[in-house]
mmCIF file of C-alpha atoms in Angstrom:
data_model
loop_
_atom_site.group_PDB
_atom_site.id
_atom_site.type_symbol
_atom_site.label_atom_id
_atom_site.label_comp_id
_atom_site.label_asym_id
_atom_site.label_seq_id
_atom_site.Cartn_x
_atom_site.Cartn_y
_atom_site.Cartn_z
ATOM 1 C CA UNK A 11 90.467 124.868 150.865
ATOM 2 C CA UNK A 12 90.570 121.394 150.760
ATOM 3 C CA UNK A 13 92.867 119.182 152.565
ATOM 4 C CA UNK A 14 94.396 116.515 149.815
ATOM 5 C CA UNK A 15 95.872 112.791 150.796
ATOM 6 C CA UNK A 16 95.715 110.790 147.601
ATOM 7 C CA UNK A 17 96.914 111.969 144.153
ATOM 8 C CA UNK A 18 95.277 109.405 141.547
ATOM 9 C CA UNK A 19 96.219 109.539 137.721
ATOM 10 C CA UNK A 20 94.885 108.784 134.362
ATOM 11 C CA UNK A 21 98.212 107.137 132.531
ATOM 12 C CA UNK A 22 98.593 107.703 128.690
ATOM 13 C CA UNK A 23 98.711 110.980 128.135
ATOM 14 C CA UNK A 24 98.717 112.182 131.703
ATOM 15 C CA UNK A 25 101.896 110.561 133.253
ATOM 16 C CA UNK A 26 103.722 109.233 130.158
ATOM 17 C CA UNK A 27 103.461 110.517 126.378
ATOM 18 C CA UNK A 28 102.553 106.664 125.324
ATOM 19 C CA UNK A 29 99.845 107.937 123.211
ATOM 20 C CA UNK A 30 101.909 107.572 119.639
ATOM 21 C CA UNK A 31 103.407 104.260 120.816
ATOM 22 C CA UNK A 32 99.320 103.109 121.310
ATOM 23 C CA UNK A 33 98.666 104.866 117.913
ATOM 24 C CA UNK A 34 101.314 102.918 116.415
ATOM 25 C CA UNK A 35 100.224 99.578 117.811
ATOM 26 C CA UNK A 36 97.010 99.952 116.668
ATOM 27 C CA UNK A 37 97.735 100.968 113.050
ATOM 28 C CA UNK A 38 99.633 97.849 112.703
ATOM 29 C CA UNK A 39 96.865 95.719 113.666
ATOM 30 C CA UNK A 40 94.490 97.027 111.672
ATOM 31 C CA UNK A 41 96.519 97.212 108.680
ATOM 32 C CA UNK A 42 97.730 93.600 108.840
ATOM 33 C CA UNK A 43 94.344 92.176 109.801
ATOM 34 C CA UNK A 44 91.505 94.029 108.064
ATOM 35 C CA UNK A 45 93.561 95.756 105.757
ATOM 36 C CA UNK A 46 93.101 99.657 106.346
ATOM 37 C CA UNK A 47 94.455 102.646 107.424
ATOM 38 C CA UNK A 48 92.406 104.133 110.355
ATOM 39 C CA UNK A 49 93.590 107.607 111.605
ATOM 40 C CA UNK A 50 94.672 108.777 115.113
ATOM 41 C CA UNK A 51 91.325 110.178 115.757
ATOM 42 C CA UNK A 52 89.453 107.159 114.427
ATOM 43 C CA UNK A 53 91.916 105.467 117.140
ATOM 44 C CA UNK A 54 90.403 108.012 119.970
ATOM 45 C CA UNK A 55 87.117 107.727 119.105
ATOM 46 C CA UNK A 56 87.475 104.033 120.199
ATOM 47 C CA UNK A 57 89.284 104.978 123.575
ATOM 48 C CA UNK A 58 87.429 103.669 126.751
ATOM 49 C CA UNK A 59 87.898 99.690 127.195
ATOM 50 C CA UNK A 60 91.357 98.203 127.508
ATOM 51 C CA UNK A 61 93.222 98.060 124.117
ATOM 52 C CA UNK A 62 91.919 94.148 124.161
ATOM 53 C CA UNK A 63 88.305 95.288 124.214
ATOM 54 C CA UNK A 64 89.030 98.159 121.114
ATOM 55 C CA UNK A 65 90.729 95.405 119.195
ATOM 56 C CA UNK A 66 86.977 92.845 119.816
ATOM 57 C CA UNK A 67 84.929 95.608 119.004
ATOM 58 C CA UNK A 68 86.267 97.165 115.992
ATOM 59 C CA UNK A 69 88.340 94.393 114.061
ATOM 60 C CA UNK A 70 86.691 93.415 111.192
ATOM 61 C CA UNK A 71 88.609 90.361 111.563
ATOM 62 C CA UNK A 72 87.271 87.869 114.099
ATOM 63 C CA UNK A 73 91.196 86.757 114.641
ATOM 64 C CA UNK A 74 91.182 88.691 117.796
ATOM 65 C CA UNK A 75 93.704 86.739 119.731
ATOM 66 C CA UNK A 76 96.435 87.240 117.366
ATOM 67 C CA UNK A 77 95.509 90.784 116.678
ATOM 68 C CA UNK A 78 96.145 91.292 120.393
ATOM 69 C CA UNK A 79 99.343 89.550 120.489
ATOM 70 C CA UNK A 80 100.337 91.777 117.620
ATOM 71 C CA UNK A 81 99.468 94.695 119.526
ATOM 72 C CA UNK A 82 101.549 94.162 122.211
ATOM 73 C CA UNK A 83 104.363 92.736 120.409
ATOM 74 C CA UNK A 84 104.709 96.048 118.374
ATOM 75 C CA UNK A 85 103.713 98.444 121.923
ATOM 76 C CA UNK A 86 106.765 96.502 123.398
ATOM 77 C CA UNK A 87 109.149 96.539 120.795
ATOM 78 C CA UNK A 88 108.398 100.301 119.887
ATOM 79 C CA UNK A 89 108.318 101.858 123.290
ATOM 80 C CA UNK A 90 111.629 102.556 123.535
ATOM 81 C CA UNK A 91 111.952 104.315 120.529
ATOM 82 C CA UNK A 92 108.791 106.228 120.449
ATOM 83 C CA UNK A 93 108.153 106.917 124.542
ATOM 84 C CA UNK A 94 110.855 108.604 126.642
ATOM 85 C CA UNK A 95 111.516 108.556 129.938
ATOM 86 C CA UNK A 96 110.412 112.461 131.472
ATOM 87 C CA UNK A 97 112.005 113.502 134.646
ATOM 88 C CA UNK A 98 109.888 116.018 135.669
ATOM 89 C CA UNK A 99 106.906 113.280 135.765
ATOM 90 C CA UNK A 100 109.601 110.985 137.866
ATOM 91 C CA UNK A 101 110.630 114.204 140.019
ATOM 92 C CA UNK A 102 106.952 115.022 140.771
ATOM 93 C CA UNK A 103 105.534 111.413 141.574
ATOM 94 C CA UNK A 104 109.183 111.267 143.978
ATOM 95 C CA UNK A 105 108.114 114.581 145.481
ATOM 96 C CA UNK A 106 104.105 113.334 146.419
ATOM 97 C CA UNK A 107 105.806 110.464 147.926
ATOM 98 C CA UNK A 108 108.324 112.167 149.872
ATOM 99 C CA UNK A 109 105.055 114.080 151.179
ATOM 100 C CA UNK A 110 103.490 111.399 152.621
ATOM 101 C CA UNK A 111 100.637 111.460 149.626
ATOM 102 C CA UNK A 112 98.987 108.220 148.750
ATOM 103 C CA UNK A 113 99.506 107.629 144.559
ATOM 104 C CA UNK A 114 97.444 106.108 142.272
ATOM 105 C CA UNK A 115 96.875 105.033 138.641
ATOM 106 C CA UNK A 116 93.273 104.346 137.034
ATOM 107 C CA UNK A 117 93.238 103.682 133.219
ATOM 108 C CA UNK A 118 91.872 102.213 130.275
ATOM 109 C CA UNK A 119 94.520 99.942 129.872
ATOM 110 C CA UNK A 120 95.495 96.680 130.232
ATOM 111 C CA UNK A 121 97.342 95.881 132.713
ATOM 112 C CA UNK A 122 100.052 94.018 130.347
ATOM 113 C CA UNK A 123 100.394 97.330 128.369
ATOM 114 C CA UNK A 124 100.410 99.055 131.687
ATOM 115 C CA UNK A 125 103.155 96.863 132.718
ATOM 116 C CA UNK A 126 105.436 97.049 129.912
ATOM 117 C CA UNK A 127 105.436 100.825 130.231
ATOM 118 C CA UNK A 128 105.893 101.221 134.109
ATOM 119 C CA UNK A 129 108.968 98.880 133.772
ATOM 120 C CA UNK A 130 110.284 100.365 131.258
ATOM 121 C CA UNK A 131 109.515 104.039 132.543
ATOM 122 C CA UNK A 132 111.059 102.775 135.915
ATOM 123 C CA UNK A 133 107.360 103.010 137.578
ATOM 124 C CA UNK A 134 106.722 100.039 138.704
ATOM 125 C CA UNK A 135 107.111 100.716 142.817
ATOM 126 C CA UNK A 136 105.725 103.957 142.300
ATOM 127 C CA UNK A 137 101.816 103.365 143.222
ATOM 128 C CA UNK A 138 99.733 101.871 145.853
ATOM 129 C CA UNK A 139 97.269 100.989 143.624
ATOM 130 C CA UNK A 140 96.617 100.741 140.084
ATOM 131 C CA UNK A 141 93.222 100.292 138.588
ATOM 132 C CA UNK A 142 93.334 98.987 134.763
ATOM 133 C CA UNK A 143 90.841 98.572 132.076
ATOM 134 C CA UNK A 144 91.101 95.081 133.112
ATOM 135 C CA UNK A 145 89.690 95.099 136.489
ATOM 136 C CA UNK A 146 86.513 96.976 135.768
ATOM 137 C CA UNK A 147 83.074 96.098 134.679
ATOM 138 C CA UNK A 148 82.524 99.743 133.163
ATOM 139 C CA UNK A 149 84.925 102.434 131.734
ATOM 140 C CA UNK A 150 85.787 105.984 132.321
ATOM 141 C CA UNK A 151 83.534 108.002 132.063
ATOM 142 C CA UNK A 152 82.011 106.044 134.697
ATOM 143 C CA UNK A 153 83.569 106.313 137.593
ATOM 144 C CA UNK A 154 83.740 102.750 138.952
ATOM 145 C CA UNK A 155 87.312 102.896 138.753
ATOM 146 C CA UNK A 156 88.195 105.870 140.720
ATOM 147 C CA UNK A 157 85.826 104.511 143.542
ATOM 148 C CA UNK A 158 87.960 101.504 143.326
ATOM 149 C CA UNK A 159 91.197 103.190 143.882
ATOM 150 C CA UNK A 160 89.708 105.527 146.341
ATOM 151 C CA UNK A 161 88.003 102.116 148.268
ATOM 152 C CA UNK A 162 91.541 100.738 148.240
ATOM 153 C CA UNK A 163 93.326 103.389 149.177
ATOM 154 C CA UNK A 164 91.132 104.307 152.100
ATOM 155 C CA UNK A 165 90.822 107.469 151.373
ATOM 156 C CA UNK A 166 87.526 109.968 151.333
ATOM 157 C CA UNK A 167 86.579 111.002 147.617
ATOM 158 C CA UNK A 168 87.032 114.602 149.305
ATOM 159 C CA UNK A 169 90.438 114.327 149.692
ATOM 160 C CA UNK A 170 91.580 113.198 146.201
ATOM 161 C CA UNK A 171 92.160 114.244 143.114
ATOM 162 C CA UNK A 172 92.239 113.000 140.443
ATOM 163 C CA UNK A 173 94.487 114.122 137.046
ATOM 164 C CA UNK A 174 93.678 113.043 133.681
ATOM 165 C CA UNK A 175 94.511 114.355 129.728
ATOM 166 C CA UNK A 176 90.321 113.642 128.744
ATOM 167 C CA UNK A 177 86.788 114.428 128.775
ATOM 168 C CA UNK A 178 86.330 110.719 130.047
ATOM 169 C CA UNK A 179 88.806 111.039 133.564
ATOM 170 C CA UNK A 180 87.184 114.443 134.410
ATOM 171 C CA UNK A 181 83.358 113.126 134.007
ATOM 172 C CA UNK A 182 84.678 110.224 135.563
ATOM 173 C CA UNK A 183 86.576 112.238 138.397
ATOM 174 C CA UNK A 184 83.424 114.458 138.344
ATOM 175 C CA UNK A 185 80.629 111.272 139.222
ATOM 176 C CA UNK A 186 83.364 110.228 141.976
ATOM 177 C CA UNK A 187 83.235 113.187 143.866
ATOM 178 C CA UNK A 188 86.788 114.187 143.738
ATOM 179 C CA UNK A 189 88.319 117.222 142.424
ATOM 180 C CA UNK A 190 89.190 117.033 139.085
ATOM 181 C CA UNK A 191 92.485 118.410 137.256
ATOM 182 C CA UNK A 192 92.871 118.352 133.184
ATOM 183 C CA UNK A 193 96.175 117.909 132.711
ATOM 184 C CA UNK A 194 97.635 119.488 129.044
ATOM 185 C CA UNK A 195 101.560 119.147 129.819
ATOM 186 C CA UNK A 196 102.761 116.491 127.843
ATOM 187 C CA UNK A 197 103.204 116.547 124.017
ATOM 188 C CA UNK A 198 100.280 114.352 123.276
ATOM 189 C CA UNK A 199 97.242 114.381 125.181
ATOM 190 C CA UNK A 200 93.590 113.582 124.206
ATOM 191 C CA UNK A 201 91.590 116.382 124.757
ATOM 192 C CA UNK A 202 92.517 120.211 123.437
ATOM 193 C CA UNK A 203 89.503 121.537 125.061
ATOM 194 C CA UNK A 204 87.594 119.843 128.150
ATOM 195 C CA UNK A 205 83.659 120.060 126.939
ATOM 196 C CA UNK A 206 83.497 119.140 130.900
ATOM 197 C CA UNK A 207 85.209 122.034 132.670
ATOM 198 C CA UNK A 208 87.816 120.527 135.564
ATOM 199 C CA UNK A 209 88.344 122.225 138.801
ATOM 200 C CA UNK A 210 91.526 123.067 137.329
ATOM 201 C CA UNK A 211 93.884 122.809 134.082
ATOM 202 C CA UNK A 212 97.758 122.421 134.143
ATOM 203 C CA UNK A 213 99.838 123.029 131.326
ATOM 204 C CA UNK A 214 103.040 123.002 133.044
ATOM 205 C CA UNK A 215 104.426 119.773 135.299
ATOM 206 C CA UNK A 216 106.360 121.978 137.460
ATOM 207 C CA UNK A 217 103.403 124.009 138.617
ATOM 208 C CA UNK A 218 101.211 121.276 139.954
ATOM 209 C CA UNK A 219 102.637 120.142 143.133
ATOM 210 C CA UNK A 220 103.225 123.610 144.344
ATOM 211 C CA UNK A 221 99.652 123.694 145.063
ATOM 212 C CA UNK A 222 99.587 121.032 146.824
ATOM 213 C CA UNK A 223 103.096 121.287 148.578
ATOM 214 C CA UNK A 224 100.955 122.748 152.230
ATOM 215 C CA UNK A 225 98.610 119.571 151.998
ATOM 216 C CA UNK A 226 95.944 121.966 150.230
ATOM 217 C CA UNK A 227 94.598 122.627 146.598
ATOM 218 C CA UNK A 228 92.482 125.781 145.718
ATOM 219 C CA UNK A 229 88.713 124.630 145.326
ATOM 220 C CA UNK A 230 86.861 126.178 142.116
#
């Protein structure tokens, strides 16, 4: 058994369904500035720097500044519409707090995007830290920003976990040393089936803090 004090998360696709809204945003810019429809798993296939590093590495179009300000104009203005708020997410992250367990976020994305959808989510005092796309050198699947989180949080890579909807947060989870959960329980997630196996899989919301409601998680 291992004893568990910090609970770190992967965000789109693993704590809110903001994969569409993402989608969305990026099928507008590359329709208004190169002119073509690219497909949600030409989109995926890009995932791993922040949405600002996709844009400078795939654009056709060396306008990258206003391709990024069109990005996050149309992530902003579509959120709403396209990303709901889920209450079991919100009832689980207000349960690991209640239990004394340290939170945190480490993702791809910026942390503008990231901002936009904690606020509007109602997540922004949710976390003590947050590690974006923005703040590291190299992306999941390398692990440098787990090890941030982990450094920040003061916490042992042996008692974290670490929850994510992709190959890249369980390799990365895997080089960090903490035990790694694939996470299938929203309606959009990345990955159907982890080439990496995790420790564990959830499909359900509701069934992941049980086991770790006594401070412990079953070890693989």
């Amino acid at each position: 058994m291992l004893i568990i004090k910090a609970v770190i998360f992967d965000f789109d696709g693993t704590l809110a369904d903001t994969l569409p809204v993402c989608f969305f945003a990026f099928e507008a810019v590359f329709r208004e500035f190169d002119n073509r429809e690219i497909t949600t798993e030409e989109i995926k296939a890009m995932f791993g720097p922040s949405e600002t590093g996709i844009i400078r590495e795939n654009l056709m179009n060396s306008n990258y500044d206003k391709a990024i300000e069109l990005y996050y104009e149309k992530y902003k203005e579509q959120h709403c519409k396209i990303v709901q708020i889920n209450e079991e997410i919100n009832t689980l992250i207000s349960l690991l707090k209640t239990n004394g367990y340290k939170l945190g976020i480490v993702t791809g994305k910026a942390r503008r995007s990231l901002d936009i959808s904690l606020e509007l989510l109602g997540l922004n005092d949710s976390f003590d830290v947050i590690v974006t796309g923005d703040d590291v050198k190299y992306p999941k699947p390398h692990p440098e920003g787990i090890n941030i989180a982990l450094k920040q949080l003061k916490v042992p890579n042996k008692e974290a976990v670490f929850l994510g909807d992709s190959d890249a947060d369980i390799l990365a989870g895997k080089q960090a040393n903490v035990h790694t959960i694939g996470v299938q329980w929203l309606p959009n997630y990345q990955t159907i089936k982890f080439s990496v196996q995790p420790d564990e899989v959830y499909s359900n919301i509701n069934e992941f803090f049980p086991a770790l409601s006594v401070s412990k998680i079953k070890s693989v």
